Short mmCIF file of C-alpha atoms and ligand atoms in Angstrom, two decimals:
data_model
loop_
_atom_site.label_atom_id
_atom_site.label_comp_id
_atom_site.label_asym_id
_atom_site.label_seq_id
_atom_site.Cartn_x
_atom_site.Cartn_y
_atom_site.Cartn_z
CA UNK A 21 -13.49 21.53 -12.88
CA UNK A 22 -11.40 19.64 -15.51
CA UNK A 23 -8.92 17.40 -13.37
CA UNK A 24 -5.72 15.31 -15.14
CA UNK A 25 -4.28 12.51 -13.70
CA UNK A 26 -1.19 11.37 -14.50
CA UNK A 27 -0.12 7.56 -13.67
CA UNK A 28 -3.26 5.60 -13.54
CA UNK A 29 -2.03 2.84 -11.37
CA UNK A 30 -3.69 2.45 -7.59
CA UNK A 31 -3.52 5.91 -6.59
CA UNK A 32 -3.92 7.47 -9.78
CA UNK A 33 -7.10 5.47 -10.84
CA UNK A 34 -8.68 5.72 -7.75
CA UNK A 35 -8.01 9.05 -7.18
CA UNK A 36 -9.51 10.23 -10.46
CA UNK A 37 -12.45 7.99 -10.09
CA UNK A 38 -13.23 9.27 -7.11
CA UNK A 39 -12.65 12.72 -8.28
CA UNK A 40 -15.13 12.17 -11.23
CA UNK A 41 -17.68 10.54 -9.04
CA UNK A 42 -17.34 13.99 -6.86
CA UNK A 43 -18.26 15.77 -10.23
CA UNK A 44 -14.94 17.03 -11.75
CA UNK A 45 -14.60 16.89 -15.44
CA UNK A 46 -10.89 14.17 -15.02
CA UNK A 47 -8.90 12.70 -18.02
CA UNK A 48 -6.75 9.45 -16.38
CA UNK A 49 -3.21 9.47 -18.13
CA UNK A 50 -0.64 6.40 -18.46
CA UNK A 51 1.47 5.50 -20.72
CA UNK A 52 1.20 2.05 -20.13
CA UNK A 53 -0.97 1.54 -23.69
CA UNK A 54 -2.28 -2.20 -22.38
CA UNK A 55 -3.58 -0.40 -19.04
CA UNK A 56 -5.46 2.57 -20.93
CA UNK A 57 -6.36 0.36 -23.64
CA UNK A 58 -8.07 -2.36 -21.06
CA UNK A 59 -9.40 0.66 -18.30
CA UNK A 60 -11.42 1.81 -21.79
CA UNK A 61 -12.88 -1.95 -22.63
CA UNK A 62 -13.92 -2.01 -18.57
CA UNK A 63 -11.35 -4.15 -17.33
CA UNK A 64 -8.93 -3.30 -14.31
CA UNK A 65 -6.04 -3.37 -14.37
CA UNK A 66 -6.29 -3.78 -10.27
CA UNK A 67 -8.15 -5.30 -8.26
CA UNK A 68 -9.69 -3.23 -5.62
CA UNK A 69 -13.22 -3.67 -4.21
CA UNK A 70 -15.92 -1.18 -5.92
CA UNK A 71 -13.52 0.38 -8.30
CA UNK A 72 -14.95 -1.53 -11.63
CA UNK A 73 -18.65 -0.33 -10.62
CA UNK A 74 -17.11 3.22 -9.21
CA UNK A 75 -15.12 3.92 -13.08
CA UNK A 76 -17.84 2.08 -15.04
CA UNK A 77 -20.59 4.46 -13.42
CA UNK A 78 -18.43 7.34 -14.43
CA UNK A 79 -17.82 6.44 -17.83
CA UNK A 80 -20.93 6.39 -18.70
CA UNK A 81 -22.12 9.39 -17.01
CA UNK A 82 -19.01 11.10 -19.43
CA UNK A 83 -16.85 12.37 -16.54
CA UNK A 84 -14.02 9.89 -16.70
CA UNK A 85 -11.77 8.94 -19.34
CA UNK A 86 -8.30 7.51 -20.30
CA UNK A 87 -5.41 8.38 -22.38
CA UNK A 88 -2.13 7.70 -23.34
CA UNK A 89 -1.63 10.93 -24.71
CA UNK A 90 -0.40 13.26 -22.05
CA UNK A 91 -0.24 16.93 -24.51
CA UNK A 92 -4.24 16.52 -25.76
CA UNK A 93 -5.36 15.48 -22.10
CA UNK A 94 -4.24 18.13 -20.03
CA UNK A 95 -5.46 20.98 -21.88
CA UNK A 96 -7.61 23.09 -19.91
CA UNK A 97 -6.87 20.99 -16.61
CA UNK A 98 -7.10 23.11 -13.48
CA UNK A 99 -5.34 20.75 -11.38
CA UNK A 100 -2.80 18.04 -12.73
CA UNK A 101 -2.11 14.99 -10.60
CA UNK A 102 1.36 13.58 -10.52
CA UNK A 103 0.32 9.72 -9.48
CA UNK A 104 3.27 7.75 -11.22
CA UNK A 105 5.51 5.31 -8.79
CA UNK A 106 8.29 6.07 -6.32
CA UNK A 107 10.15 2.75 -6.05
CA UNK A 108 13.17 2.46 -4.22
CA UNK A 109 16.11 3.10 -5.59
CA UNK A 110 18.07 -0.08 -6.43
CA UNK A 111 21.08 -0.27 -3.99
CA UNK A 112 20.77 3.00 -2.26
CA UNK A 113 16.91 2.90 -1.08
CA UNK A 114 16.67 6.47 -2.06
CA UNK A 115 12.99 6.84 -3.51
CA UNK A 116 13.44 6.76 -7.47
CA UNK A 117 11.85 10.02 -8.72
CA UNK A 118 12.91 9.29 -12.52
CA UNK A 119 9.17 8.93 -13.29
CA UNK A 120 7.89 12.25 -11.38
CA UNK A 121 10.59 14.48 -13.14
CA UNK A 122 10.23 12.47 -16.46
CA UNK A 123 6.26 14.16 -15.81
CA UNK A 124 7.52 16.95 -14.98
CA UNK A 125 9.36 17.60 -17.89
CA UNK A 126 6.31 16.70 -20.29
CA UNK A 127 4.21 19.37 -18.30
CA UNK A 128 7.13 21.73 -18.69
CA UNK A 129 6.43 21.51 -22.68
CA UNK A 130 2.77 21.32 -22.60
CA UNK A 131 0.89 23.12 -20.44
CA UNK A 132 -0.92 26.31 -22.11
CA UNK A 133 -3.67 27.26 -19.20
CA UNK A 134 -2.79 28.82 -15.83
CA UNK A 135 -2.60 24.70 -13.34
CA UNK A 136 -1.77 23.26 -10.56
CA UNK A 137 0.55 21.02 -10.45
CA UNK A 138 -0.44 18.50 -7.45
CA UNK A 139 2.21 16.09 -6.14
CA UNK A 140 0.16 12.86 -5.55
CA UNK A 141 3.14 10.52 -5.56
CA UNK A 142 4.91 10.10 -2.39
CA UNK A 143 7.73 12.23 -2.93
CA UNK A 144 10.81 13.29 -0.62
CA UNK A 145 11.00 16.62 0.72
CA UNK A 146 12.58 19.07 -1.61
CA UNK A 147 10.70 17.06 -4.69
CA UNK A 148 8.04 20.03 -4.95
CA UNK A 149 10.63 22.56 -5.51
CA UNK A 150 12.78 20.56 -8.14
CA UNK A 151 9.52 19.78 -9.99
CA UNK A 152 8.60 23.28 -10.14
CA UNK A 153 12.48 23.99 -11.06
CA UNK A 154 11.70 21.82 -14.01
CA UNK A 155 8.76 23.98 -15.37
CA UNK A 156 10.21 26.84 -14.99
CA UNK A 157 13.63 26.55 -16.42
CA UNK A 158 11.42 25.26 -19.45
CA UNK A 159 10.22 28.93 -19.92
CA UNK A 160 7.13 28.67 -20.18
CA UNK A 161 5.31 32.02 -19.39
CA UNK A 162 1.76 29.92 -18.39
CA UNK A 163 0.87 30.55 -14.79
CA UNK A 164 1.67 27.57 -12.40
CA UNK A 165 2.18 26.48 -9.19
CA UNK A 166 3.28 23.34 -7.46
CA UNK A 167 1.67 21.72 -4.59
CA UNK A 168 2.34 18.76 -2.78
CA UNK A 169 -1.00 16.54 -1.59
CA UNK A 170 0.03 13.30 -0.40
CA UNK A 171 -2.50 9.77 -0.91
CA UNK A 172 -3.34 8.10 2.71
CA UNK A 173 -5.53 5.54 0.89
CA UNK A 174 -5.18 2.14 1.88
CA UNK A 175 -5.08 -0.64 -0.77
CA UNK A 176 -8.55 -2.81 -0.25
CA UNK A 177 -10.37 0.24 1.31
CA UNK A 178 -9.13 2.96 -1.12
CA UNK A 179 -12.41 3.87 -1.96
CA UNK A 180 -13.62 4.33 1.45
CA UNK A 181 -10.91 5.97 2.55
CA UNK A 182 -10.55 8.52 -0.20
CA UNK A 183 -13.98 9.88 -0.12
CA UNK A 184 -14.06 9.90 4.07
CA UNK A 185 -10.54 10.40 4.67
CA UNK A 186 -9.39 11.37 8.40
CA UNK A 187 -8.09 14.15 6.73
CA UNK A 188 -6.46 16.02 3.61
CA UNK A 189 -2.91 17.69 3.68
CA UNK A 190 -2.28 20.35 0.98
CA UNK A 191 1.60 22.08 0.74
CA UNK A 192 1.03 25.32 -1.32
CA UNK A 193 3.12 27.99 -0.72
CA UNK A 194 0.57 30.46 -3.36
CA UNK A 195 -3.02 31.58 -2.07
CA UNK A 196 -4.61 30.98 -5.53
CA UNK A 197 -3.17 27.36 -5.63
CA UNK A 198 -5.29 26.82 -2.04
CA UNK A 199 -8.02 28.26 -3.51
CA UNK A 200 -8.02 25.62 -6.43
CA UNK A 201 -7.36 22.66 -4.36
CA UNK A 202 -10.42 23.82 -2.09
CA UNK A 203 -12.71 23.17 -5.38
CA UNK A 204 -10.93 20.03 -6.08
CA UNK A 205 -11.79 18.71 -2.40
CA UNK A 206 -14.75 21.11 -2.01
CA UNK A 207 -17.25 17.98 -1.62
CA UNK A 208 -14.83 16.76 1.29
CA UNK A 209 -14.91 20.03 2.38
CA UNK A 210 -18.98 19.99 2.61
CA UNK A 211 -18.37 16.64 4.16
CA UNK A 212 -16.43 18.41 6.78
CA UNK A 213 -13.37 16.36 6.38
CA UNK A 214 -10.32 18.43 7.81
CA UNK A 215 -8.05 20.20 5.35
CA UNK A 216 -4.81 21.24 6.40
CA UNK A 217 -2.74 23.73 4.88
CA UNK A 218 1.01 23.63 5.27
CA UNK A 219 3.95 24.07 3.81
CA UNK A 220 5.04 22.10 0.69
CA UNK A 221 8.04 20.44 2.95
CA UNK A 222 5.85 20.07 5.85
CA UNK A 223 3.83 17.97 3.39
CA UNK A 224 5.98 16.12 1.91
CA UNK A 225 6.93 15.22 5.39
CA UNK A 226 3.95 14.59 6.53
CA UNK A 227 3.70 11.72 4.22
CA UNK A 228 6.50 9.98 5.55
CA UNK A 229 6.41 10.41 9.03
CA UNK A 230 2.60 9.18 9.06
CA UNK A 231 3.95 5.81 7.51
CA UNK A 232 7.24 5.35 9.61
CA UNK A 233 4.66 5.94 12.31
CA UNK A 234 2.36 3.11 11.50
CA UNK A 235 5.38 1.22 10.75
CA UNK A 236 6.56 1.46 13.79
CA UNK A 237 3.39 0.88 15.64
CA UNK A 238 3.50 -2.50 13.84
CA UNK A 239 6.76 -3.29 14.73
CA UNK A 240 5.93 -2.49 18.52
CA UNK A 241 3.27 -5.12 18.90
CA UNK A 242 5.81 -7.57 16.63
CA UNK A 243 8.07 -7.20 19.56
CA UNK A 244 5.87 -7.62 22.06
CA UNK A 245 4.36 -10.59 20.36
CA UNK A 246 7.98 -12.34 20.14
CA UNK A 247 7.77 -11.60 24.01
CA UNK A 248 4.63 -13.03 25.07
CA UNK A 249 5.27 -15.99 23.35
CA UNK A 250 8.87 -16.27 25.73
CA UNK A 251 6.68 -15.04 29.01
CA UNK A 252 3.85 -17.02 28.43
CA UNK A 253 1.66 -13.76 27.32
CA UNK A 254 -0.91 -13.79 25.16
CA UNK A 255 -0.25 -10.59 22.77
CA UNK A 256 -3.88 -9.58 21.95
CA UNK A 257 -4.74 -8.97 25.48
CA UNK A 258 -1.59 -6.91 25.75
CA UNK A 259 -2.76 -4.96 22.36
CA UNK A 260 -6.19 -4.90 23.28
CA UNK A 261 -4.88 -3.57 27.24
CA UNK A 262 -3.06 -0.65 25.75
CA UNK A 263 -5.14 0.21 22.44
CA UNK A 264 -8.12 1.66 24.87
CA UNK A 265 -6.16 3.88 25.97
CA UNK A 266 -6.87 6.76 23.74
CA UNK A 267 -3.70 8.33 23.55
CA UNK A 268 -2.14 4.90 22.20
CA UNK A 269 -4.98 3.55 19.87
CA UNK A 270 -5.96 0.32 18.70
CA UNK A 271 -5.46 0.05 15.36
CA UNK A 272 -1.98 -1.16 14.01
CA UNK A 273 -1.23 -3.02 16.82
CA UNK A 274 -2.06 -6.72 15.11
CA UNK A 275 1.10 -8.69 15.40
CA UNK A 276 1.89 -10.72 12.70
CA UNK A 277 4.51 -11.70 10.04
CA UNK A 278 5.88 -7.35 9.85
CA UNK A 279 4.64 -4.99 7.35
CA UNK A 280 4.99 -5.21 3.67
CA UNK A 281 2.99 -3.87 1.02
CA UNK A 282 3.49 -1.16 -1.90
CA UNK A 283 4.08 1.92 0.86
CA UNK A 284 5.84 0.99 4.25
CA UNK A 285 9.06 -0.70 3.25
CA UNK A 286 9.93 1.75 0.31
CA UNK A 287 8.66 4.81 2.28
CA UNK A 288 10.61 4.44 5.50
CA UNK A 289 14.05 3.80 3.17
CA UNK A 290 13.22 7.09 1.81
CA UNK A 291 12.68 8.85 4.94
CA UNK A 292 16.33 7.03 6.37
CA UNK A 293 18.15 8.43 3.18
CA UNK A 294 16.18 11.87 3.79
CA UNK A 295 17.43 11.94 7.26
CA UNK A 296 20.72 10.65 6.66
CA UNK A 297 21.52 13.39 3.60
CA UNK A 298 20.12 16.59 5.99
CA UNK A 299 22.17 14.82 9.13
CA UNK A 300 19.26 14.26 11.22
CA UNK A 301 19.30 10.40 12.02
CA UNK A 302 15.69 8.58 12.80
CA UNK A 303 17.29 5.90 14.78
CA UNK A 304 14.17 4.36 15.58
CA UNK A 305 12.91 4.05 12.05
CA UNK A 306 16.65 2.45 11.59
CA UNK A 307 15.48 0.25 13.94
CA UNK A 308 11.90 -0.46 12.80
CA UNK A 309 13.53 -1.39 8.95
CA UNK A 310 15.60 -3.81 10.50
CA UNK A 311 13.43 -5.45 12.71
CA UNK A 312 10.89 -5.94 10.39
CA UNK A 313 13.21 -6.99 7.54
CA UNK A 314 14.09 -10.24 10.07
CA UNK A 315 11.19 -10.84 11.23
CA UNK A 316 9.70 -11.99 7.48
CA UNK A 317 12.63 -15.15 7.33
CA UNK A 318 11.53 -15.59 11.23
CA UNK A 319 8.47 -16.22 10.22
CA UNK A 320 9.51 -19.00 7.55
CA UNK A 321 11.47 -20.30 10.54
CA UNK A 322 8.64 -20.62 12.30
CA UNK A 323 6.75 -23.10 10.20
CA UNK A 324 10.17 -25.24 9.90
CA UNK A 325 9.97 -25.17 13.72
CA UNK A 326 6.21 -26.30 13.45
CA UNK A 327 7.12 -29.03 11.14
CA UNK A 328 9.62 -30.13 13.83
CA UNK A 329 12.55 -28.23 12.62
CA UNK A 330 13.29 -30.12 9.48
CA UNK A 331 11.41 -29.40 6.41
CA UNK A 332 13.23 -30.85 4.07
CA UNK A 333 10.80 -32.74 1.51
CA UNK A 334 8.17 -31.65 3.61
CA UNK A 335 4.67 -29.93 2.05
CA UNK A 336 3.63 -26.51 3.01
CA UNK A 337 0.29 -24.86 1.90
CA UNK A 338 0.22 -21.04 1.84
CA UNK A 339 -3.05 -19.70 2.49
CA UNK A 340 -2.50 -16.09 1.10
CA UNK A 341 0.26 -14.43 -0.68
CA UNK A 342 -0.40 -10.31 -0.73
CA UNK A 343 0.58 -8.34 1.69
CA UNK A 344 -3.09 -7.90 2.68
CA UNK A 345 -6.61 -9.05 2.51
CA UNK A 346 -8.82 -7.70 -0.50
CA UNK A 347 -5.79 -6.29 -2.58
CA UNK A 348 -4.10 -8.57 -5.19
CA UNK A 349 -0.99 -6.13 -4.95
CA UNK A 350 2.34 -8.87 -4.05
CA UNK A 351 4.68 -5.76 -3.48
CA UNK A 352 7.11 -6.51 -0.60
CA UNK A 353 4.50 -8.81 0.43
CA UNK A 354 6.14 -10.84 3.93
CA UNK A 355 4.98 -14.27 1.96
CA UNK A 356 7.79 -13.63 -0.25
CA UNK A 357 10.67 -14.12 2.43
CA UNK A 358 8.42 -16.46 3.90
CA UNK A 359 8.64 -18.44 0.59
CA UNK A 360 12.30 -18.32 0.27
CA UNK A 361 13.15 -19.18 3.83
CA UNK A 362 11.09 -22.35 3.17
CA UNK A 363 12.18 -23.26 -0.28
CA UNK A 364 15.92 -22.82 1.26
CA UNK A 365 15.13 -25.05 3.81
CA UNK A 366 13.95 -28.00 1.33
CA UNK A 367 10.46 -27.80 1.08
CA UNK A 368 7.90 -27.65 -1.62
CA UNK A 369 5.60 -24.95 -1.38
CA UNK A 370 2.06 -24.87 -2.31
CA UNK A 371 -0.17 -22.16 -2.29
CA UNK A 372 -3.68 -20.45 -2.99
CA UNK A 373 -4.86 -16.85 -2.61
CA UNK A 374 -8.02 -15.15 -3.62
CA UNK A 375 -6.63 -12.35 -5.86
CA UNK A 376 -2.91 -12.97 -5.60
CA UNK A 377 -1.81 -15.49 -7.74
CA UNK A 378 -0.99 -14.19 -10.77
CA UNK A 379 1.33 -11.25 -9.81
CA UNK A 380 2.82 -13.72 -7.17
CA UNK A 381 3.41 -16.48 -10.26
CA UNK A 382 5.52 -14.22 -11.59
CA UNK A 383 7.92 -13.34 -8.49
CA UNK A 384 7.66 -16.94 -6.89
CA UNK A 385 7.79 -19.28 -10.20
CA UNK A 386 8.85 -22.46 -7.90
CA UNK A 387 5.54 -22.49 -5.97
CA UNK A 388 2.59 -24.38 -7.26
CA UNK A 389 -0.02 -22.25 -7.30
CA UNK A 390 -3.94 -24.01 -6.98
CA UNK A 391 -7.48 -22.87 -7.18
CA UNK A 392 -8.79 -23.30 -4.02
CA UNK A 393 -8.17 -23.98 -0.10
CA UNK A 394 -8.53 -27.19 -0.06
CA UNK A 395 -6.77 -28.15 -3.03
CA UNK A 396 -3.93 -25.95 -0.87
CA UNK A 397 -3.90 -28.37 2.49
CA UNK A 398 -3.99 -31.72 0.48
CA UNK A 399 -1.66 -33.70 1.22
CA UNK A 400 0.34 -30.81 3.25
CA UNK A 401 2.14 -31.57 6.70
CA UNK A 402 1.73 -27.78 7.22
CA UNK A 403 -0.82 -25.06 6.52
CA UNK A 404 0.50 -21.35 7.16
CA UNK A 405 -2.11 -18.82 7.47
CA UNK A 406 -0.33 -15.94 5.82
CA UNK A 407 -2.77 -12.71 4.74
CA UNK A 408 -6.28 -12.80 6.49
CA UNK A 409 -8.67 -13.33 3.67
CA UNK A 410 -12.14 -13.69 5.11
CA UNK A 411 -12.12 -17.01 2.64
CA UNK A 412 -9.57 -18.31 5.50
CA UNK A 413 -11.88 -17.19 8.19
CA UNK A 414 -13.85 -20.17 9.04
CA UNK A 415 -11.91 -22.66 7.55
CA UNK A 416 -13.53 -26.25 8.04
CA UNK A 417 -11.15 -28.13 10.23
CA UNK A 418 -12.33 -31.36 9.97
CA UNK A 419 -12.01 -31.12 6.18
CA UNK A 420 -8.18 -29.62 6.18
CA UNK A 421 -7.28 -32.62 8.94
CA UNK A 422 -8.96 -34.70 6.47
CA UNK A 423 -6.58 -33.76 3.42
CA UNK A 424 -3.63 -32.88 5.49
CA UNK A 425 -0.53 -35.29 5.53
CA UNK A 426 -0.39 -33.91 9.06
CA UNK A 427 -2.32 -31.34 11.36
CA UNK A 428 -0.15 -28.66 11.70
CA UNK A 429 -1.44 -25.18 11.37
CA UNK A 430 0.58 -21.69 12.08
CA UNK A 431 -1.44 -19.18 11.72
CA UNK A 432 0.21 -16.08 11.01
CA UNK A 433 -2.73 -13.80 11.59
CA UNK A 434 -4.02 -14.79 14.91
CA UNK A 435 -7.51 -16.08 13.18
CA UNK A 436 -8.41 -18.65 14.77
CA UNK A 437 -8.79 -19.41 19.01
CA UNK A 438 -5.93 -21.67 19.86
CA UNK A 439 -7.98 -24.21 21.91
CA UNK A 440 -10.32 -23.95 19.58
CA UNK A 441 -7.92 -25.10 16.52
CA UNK A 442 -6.08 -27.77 19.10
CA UNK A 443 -9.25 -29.38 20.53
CA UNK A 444 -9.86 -30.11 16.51
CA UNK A 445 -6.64 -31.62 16.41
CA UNK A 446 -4.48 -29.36 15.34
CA UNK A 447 -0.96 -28.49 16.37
CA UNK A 448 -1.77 -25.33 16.24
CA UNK A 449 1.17 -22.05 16.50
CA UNK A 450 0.15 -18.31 16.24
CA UNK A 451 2.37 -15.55 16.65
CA UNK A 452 2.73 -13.84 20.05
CA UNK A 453 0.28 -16.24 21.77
CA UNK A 454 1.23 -19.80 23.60
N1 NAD B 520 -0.54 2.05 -3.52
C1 NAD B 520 -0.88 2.68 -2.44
O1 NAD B 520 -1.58 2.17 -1.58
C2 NAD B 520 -0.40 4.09 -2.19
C3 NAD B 520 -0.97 4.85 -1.16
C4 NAD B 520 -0.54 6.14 -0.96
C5 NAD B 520 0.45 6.68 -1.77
N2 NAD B 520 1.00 5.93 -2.76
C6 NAD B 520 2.01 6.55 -3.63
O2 NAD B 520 1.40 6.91 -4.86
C7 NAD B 520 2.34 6.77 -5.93
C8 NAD B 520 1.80 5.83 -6.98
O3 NAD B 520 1.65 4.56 -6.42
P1 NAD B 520 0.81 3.40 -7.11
O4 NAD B 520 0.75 2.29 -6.14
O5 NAD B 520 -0.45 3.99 -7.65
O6 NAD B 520 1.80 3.04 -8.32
P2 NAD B 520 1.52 2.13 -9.60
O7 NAD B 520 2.81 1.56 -9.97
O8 NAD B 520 0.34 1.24 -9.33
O9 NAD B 520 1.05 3.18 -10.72
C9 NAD B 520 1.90 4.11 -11.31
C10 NAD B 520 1.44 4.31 -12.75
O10 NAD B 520 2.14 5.42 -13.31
C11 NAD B 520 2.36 5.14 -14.69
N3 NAD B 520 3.40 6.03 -15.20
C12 NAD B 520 4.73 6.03 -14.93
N4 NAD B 520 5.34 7.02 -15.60
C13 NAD B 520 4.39 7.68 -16.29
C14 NAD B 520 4.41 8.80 -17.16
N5 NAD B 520 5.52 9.47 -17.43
N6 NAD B 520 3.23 9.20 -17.70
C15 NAD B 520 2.10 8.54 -17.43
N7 NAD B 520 2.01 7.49 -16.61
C16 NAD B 520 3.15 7.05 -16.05
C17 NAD B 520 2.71 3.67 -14.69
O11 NAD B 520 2.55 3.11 -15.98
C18 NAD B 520 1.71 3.12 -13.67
O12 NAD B 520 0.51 2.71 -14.27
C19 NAD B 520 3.65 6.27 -5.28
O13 NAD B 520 4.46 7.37 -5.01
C20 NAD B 520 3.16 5.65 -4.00
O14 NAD B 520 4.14 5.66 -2.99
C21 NAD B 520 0.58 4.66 -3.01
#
């Protein structure tokens, strides 16, 4: 099957090399010209674990290619992915759809086959039925329809998790679009990976909800963690104590600086403004958004308190800057309030991360950015432990309380055992843990 894919950016380039490596016939699409120009020379334009080998494999077997050129690509295309960018809207936190329509419209002039049009993006409710508005009112007499198939990939394991996801969702409200999507998955299928049908809305829905969920889940164990720490708890027993049971689950319930990333603070915006225009209020999500927008500048509080409250002229070493391990994505990354509170406060910030560094140059210009760990601690009367790189997993402590100005660690991520760190003479803070 010939699959385009339009936006070639996390979701869309993984999605269509995945897609290829399935078997389909798929044409990535951007009109970025640097990003096409560098996916066909090899180079990505992400970094993402497996994905050079995955679209380098498919290259050369001829199922995978790029364009800029949206009219030439899609000719023929069964199925048409919409993967462009939802940001938030700029004041209002409505999700900006400017790019999806903007799609939309090209489609509307250039389809000449019978498609699908598949929602990819993360798009509110409603989105689906303007799209196909679009294409319609254009007047084109090629058969369409438009369904709505959210991404649940997570940045670092997209890979993984797109060819053994926990499940698919496909909105279609026509038979034959179903029937099309179920030869676009159809190796999932054989795979046994659950497909569910609904309707477009309930997709589009479906989307949200899963991330305010996760969100929230996150901000839970946040909470609890700020409690433990005032009880005298220790916040992974508590998350460990109700994770087993099965109808809570353990995963998402790491406390640590609150969520950032490309998805969970832009999504749950969305799904307040969705809420808030039908008149159906998600106070706890209201809730979540705020708590976790605090709890980033809490945690640059928290190193000023490890440095004795005053950091002014002090030295702090970042160790990680993205919102997450094995991603070099700096998108509403937590470091970034972290950064702020702590340049505010009169310190100089230093910092290394594996992948990081150059997207978080560009949003952080006065930290000093360095090539290693240890080049990091030297000479620093703090170290924050911000993303969980396994780099930062075993760090060697006598070699940081070598180079340090002072021992003072706070690690952000729970890593490390606490006695372990403070019998190696560090004073050592964690979050949610005393
Ligand atoms: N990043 C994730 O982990 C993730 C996971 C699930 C869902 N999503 C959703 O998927 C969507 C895409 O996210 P992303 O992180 O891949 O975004 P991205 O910014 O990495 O990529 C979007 C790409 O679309 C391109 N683009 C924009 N307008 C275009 C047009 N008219 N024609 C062709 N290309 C165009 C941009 O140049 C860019 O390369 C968003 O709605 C996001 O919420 C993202």
């Amino acid at each position: 099957m010939k699959i385009a894919m339009v936006g070639s950016g996390y979701v869309g380039l993984v999605s269509g090399a995945c897609f290829a490596d399935f078997g389909h016939d798929v044409v990535c699409i951007d009109k970025d010209e640097s990003k096409i120009e560098r996916l066909r020379a090899g180079v990505m334009p992400i970094y993402e674990p497996g994905l050079a080998e995955l679209v380098a494999a498919n290259v050369k077997a001829g199922r995978l290619s790029f364009s800029t050129d949206l009219a030439s690509s899609i000719e023929g295309a069964q199925a048409i992915f919409i993967a462009v960018g939802t940001p938030s809207r700029r004041g209002d936190g409505h999700a900006d759809l400017t790019y999806v329509y903007a799609v939309a419209q090209e489609l509307a002039a250039n389809i000449t086959t019978p498609t699908v049009v598949v929602t990819k993006s993360t798009v509110p409710v409603g989105t689906g039925d303007e799209v196909e508005r679009i294409i319609r009112e254009s007047g084109t007499e090629v058969q369409f329809a438009v369904v709505s198939n959210p991404e649940f990939l997570r940045e670092g394991a997209a890979i993984g998790d797109f060819k053994r996801p926990d499940r698919i969702v496909i909105g279609a409200e026509e038979e034959w679009a179903r029937g099309v999507m179920r030869e676009v998955y159809r190796p999932l299928f054989l795979n046994r990976a659950p497909i569910l049908f609904t309707s477009r809305r309930s997709s589009e829905l479906i989307k949200y909800a899963a991330n305010a969920f996760l969100a929230t889940k996150i901000t839970f164990i946040n909470e609890m963690a700020d409690l433990c720490e005032k009880v005298g708890g220790d916040v992974q027993d508590v998350a460990r104590g109700i994770g087993l049971d099965n109808r809570i689950g353990s995963k998402f319930l790491h406390a640590g600086p609150g969520y950032g990333g490309s998805c969970f603070p832009k999504d749950t915006l969305a799904l307040l403004k969705t809420a808030e225009d039908y008149g159906s209020p998600v106070r706890l999500v209201e809730a979540v958004v705020k708590v976790n927008d605090s709890r980033k500048r809490a945690m640059g509080r928290k190193v000023i308190e490890a440095l004795g409250g005053d950091a002014r002229g002090k030295r702090v070493a970042l160790l990680g800057l993205t919102f997450k391990p094995n991603t070099d994505d700096m998108r509403d990354a937590p470091s970034i309030a972290i950064v702020q509170t702590l340049l505010d406060a009169g310190a100089e910030v230093v910092a290394y991360d594996p992948e990081g560094m150059e997207a978080a140059a560009a949003i952080m210009p006065e930290v000093k950015m360095v090539s290693s760990t240890y080049a990091a601690v030297e000479g620093a009367d703090a170290v924050a432990l911000v993303t969980e790189w396994d780099a930062f997993r075993a760090l060697d402590f006598a070699r940081v309380k070598g180079l340090m100005n002072a021992p003072v660690l706070v690690d952000l991520r729970n890593v490390y055992d606490p006695a372990e760190a403070r019998s190696a003479g560090f004073a050592y803070s964690s979050v949610g843990r005393v």
